[in-house]
XYZ file of C-alpha atoms in Angstrom:
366
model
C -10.439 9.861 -26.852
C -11.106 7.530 -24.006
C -13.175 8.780 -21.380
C -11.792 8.039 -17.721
C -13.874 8.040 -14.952
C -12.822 10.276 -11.999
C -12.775 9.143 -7.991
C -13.077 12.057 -5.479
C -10.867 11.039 -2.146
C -10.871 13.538 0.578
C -9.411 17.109 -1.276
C -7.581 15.021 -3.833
C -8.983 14.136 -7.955
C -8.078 10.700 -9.420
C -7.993 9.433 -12.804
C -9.782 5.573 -12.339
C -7.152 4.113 -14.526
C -4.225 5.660 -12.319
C -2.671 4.021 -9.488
C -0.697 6.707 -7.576
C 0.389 5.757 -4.510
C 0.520 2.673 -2.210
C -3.054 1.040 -2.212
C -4.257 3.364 -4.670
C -5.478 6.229 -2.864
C -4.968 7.825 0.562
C -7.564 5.652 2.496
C -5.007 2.668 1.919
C -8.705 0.881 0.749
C -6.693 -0.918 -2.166
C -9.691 -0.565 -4.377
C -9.250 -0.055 -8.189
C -11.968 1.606 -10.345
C -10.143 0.321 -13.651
C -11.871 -3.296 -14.920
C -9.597 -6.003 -15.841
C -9.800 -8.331 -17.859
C -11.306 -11.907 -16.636
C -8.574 -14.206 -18.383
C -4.846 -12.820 -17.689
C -1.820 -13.580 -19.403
C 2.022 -12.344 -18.381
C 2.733 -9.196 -21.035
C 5.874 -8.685 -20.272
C 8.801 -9.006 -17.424
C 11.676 -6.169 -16.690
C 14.513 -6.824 -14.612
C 15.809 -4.599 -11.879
C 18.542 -6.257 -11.096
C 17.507 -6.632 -7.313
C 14.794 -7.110 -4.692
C 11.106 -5.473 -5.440
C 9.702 -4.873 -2.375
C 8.299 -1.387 -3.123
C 4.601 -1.384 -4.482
C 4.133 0.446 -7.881
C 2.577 3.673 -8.755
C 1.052 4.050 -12.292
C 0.297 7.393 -14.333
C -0.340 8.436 -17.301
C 1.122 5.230 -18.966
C 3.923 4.972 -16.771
C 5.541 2.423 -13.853
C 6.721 4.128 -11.362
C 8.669 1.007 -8.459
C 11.767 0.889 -6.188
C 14.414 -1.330 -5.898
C 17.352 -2.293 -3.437
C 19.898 -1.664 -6.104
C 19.325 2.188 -5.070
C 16.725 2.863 -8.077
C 13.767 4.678 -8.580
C 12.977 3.281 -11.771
C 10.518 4.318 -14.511
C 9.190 1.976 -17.318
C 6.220 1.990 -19.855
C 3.121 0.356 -19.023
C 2.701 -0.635 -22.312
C 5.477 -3.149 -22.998
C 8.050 -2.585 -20.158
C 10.807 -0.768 -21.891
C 12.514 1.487 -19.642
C 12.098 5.072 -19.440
C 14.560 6.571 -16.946
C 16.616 5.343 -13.305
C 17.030 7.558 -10.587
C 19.958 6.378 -8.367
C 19.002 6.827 -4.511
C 21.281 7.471 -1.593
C 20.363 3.484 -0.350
C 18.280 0.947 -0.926
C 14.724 1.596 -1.634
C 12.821 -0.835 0.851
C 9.217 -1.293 1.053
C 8.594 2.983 0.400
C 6.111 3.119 -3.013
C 6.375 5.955 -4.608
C 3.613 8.044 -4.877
C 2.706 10.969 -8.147
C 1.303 13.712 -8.457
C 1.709 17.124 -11.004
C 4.173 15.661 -12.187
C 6.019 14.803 -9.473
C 7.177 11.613 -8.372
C 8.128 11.117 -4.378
C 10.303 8.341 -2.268
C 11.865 7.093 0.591
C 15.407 5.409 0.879
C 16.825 3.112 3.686
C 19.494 6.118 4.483
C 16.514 8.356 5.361
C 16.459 10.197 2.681
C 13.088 11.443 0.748
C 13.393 12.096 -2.976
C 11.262 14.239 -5.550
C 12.162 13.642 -9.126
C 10.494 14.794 -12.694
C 8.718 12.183 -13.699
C 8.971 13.129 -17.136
C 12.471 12.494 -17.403
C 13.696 11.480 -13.491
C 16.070 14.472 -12.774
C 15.896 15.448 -8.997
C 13.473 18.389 -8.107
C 14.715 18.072 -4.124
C 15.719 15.431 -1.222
C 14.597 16.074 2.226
C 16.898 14.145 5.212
C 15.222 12.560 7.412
C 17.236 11.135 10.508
C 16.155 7.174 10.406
C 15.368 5.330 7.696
C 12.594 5.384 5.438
C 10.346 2.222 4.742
C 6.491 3.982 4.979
C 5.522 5.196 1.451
C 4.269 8.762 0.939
C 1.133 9.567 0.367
C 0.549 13.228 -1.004
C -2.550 15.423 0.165
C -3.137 18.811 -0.453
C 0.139 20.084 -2.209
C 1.978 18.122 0.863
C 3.950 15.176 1.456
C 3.014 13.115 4.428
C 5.406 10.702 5.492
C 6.937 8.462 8.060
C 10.566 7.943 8.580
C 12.135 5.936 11.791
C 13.428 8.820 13.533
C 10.026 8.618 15.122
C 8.908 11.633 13.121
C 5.796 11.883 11.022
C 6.492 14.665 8.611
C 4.374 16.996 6.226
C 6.466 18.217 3.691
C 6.411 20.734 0.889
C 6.055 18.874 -2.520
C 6.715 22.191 -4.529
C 9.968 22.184 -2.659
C 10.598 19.642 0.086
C 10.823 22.343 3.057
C 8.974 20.706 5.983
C 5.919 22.207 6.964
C 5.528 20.297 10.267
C 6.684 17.226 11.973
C 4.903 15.303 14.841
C 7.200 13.350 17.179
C 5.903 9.967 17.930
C 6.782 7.429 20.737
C 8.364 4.702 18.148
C 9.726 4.251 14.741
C 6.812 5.413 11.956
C 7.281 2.392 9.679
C 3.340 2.213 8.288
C 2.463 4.206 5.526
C -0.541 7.076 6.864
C -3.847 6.772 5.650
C -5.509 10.063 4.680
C -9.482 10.870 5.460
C -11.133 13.909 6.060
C -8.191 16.045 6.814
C -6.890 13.937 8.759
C -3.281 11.281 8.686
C -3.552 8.345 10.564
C -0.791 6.266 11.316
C -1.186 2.878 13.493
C 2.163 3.174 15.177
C 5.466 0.671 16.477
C 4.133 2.803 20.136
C 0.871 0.850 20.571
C -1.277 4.191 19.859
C -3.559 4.771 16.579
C -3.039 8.796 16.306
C -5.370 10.971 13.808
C -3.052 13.966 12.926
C -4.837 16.963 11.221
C -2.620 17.956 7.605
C -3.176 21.496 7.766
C -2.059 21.994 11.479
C -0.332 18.893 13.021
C -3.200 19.143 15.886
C -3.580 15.388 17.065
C -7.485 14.730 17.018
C -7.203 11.324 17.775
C -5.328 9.311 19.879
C -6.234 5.818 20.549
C -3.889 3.337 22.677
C -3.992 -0.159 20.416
C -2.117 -1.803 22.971
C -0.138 -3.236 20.074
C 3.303 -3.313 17.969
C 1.888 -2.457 14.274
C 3.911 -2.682 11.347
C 0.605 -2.102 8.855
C -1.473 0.881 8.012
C -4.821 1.376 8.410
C -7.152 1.072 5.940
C -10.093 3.665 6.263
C -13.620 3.122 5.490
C -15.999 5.813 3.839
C -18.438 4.940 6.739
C -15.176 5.830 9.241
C -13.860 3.069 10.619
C -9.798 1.855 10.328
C -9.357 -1.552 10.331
C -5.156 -3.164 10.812
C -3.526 -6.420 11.838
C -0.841 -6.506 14.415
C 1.822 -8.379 15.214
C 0.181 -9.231 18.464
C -1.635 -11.699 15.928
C -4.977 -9.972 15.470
C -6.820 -7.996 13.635
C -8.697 -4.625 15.154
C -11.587 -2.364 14.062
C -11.982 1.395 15.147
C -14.918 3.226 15.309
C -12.868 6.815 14.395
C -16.064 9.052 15.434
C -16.238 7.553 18.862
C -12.602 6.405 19.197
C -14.119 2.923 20.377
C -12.773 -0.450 19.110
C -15.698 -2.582 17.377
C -14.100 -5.794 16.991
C -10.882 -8.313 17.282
C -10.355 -11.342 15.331
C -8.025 -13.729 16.585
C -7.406 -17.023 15.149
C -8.523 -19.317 17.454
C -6.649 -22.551 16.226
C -3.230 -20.947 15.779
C -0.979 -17.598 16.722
C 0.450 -15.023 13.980
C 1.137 -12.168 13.105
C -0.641 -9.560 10.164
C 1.966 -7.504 8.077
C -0.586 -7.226 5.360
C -2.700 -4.164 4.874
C -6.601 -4.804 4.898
C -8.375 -4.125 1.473
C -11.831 -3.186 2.124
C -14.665 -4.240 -0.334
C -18.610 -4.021 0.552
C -18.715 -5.402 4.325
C -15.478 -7.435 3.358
C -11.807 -6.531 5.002
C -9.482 -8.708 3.267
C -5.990 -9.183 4.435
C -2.822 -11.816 4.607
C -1.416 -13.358 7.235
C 1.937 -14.852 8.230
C -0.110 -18.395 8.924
C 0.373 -18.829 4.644
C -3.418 -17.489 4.088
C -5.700 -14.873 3.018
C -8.148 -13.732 5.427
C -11.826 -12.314 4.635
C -13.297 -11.122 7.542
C -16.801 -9.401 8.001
C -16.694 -5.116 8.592
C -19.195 -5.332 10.916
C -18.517 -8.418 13.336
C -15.146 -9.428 12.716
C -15.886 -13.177 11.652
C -14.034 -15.272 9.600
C -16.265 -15.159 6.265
C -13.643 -17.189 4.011
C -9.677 -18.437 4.188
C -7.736 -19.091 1.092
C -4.350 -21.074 2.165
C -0.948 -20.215 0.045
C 2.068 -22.412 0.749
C 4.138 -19.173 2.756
C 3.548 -16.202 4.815
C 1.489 -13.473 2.531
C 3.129 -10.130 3.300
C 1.717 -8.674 0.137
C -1.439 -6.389 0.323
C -4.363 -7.538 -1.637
C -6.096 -5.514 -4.115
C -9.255 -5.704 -5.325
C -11.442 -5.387 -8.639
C -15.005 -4.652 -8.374
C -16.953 -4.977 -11.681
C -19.782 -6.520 -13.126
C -18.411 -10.298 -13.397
C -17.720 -10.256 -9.310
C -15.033 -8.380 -7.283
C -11.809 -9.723 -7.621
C -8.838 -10.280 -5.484
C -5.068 -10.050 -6.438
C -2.511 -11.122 -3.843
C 1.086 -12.260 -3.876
C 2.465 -14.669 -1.522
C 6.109 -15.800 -0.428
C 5.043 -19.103 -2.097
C 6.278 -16.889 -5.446
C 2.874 -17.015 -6.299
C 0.818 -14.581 -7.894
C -2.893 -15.385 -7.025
C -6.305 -14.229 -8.324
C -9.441 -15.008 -6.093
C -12.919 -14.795 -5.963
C -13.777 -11.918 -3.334
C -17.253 -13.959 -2.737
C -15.811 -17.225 -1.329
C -12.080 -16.804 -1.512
C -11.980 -19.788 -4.616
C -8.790 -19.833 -6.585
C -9.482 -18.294 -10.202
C -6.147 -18.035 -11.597
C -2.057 -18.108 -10.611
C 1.138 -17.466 -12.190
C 4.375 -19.257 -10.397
C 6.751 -15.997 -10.545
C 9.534 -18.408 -8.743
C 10.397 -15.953 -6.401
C 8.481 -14.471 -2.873
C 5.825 -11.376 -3.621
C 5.623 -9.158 -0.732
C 5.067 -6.374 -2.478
C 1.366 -5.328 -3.397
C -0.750 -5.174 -6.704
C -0.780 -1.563 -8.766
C -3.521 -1.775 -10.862
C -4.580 0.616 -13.762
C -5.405 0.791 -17.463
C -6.742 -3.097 -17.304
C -3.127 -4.362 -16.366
C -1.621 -5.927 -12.953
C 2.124 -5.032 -11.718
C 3.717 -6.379 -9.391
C 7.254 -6.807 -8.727
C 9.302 -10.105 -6.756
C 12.156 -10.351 -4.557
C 14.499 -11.837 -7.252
C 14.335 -8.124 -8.864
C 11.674 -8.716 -11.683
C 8.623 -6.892 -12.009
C 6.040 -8.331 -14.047
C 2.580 -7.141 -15.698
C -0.387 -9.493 -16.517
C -3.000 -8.182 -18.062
C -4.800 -9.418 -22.111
C-alpha cells in the first residue's frame, strides 16, 4: 500500500496527496506536498456544461468543482468519468468546495451553503445565508468558516449546519478566511484585516488596510499575511505586532491584484490584472521576477516544491495554462485550453485540475 505523507496545519491532519479546500490548506499558502511529474500531458477533459470558476478539492481519488449550471459535481481523478451532480439553489461562483469526514461543503450565488455525502452527493443540510456566497469554506475544528455578502462571517456546524457564531463585518465578506493558530482571518471589502478566534468569535486582531480587498490572505508559518488589493498593491502584515512590513507597487503602471499570494521559501507569488505573474521577496517586498501572459491572471498560483526545483502552475485569461520555474519565473511548459482560467490549480496524487470558463475542467498530469 502506498505510504502518504501527512502535513499538520493548525488542529487539522492532511493526507499530502489530498487537496481539500481552496489553496490546499487553511493558510491559503497554495503549497502541495504531492510531486508531479516534470513532463505533463492533458489525461483527460469533462464537460460541465458551463463556466468553472470554482477551484477544485481532491480526496481520496475524487474531484470535487462547481459550476454556474447550479452543480456541485463529483468526478474520478483517475480518468474523469463522473461520479454524482448535486443541483444547487444558483450558480456556484468562485466558492471551492472544501472535504472533510466525508463531507463535502459549498456556497451558491443565492446564499445558500450546502453539505452533501460525498460518497454518493445526497444533501446532509443547507444553511441560508442572506447575500450571496462567492468565499469558499474552509473547515477547522468540526466547523465551517465562511463568508457570505450579507456582511456576515459565519462558523457553522459541519455535523449539522446550525450556526455556532456569526461576526458582523462593515462590508460584503467575499475572500475566502485563512486559518492559523486558532484564529480566521479575512482581508475584508471594509478596508480592515480582522483575526477572529474559531472557538469564540473574540476579534484579536483588527488592522485598518486602508483598502477594498477582494483576495485572501495567505499566512506564513513565521506569521505574517501577505494580499493584493485593488488599490493596486500588494501588503505584508506582521500578525504578532499588527504592523505592516512592506508595499509593492508597480512603479511603471497601476492595477489591481485579485490573485491570492502562494508563498514558497522567501517567495510570495501572485497574478495581477497588468497580464503577469508577480514574485516578490517575503522580506522586502521587491520585485524578484515577472512572467508576462497575454490577459489579466485572476487565477491563484500553486506551487510544487521537490527535488528538480519548485514549480509554479497558474492559469491566465489568455486560456492558458502555464508552468514556471519558481527560481526565475522562465516558462517550462503551456497548454492553450482556448478559454480564460481564473480559477486556481488543485493538485494531488501527481495530477493538475483545473477547470475554464467555457465549462471544461481538465487534468494534466503523465
Amino acid at each position: 500500500m502506498k505510504a502518504l505523507a501527512l502535513l499538520l496545519i493548525g488542529a487539522n491532519l492532511f493526507a499530502a496527496d489530498e487537496w481539500p479546500q481552496f489553496r490546499g490548506n487553511p493558510s491559503l499558502t497554495g503549497v502541495s506536498a504531492s510531486p508531479v511529474p516534470k513532463t505533463l500531458k492533458l489525461l483527460w477533459t469533462f464537460d460541465a456544461g458551463d463556466s468553472i470558476e470554482s477551484s477544485a478539492a481532491i480526496s481520496d481519488g475524487v474531484v470535487y468543482v462547481g459550476s454556474e449550471t447550479a452543480d456541485l459535481i463529483a468526478v474520478n481523478l483517475s480518468d474523469g468519468t463522473l461520479r454524482w451532480k448535486y443541483k444547487v439553489k444558483d450558480g456556484i461562483g468562485e466558492s471551492s468546495p472544501a472535504i472533510q469526514g466525508g463531507i463535502v461543503v459549498v456556497g451558491d450565488l443565492s446564499g445558500t451553503i450546502h453539505a452533501v455525502s460525498a460518497k454518493d452527493g445526497k444533501v446532509l443540510w443547507t444553511f441560508p445565508a442572506a447575500g450571496e456566497v462567492k468565499a469558499s469554506p474552509v473547515i477547522v475544528d468540526d466547523k465551517v468558516i465562511i463568508g457570505s455578502y450579507d456582511g456576515n462571517l459565519y462558523g457553522l456546524s459541519l455535523k449539522d449546519g446550525k450556526p455556532i457564531w456569526n461576526f458582523k463585518t462593515n462590508g460584503p465578506v467575499h475572500a475566502t478566511a485563512s486559518v492559523s493558530n486558532g484564529l480566521a482571518y479575512i482581508s475584508g471589502c471594509d478596508g480592515v484585516l480582522r483575526g477572529i478566534r474559531v472557538t469564540d468569535v473574540k476579534e484579536m486582531v483588527q488592522i485598518t488596510t486602508g483598502s477594498y480587498t477582494g483576495a485572501s490572505p495567505a499566512l506564513s508559518a513565521a506569521g505574517f499575511a501577505y494580499f493584493g488589493t485593488f488599490d493596486n498593491d500588494v501588503l505584508a502584515f506582521n500578525l504578532k505586532t499588527r504592523k505592516p512590513v512592506w508595499r509593492y507597487e508597480n512603479p511603471q503602471r497601476q492595477f489591481p491584484f485579485y490573485s491570492l499570494a502562494a508563498l514558497v521559501g522567501e517567495k510570495v507569488i501572485l497574478g495581477g490584472r497588468d497580464k503577469s505573474v508577480h514574485c516578490l521577496n517575503a522580506r522586502t517586498g521587491k520585485q524578484i521576477w515577472e512572467f508576462v501572459t497575454k490577459s489579466r491572471v485572476d487565477s491563484s498560483p500553486a506551487l510544487v516544491t521537490g527535488a528538480t526545483g519548485d514549480r509554479v502552475y497558474v492559469g491566465s485569461n489568455d486560456g492558458r495554462f502555464y508552468v514556471l520555474d519558481a527560481a526565475n519565473g522562465n516558462k517550462l511548459w503551456e497548454f492553450n485550453a482556448g478559454a480564460p482560467l481564473s480559477a486556481s490549480p488543485a493538485i494531488a496524487e501527481g495530477r493538475i485540475v483545473i477547470g475554464s470558463q467555457d465549462g471544461k475542467l481538465y487534468c494534466f498530469g503523465e
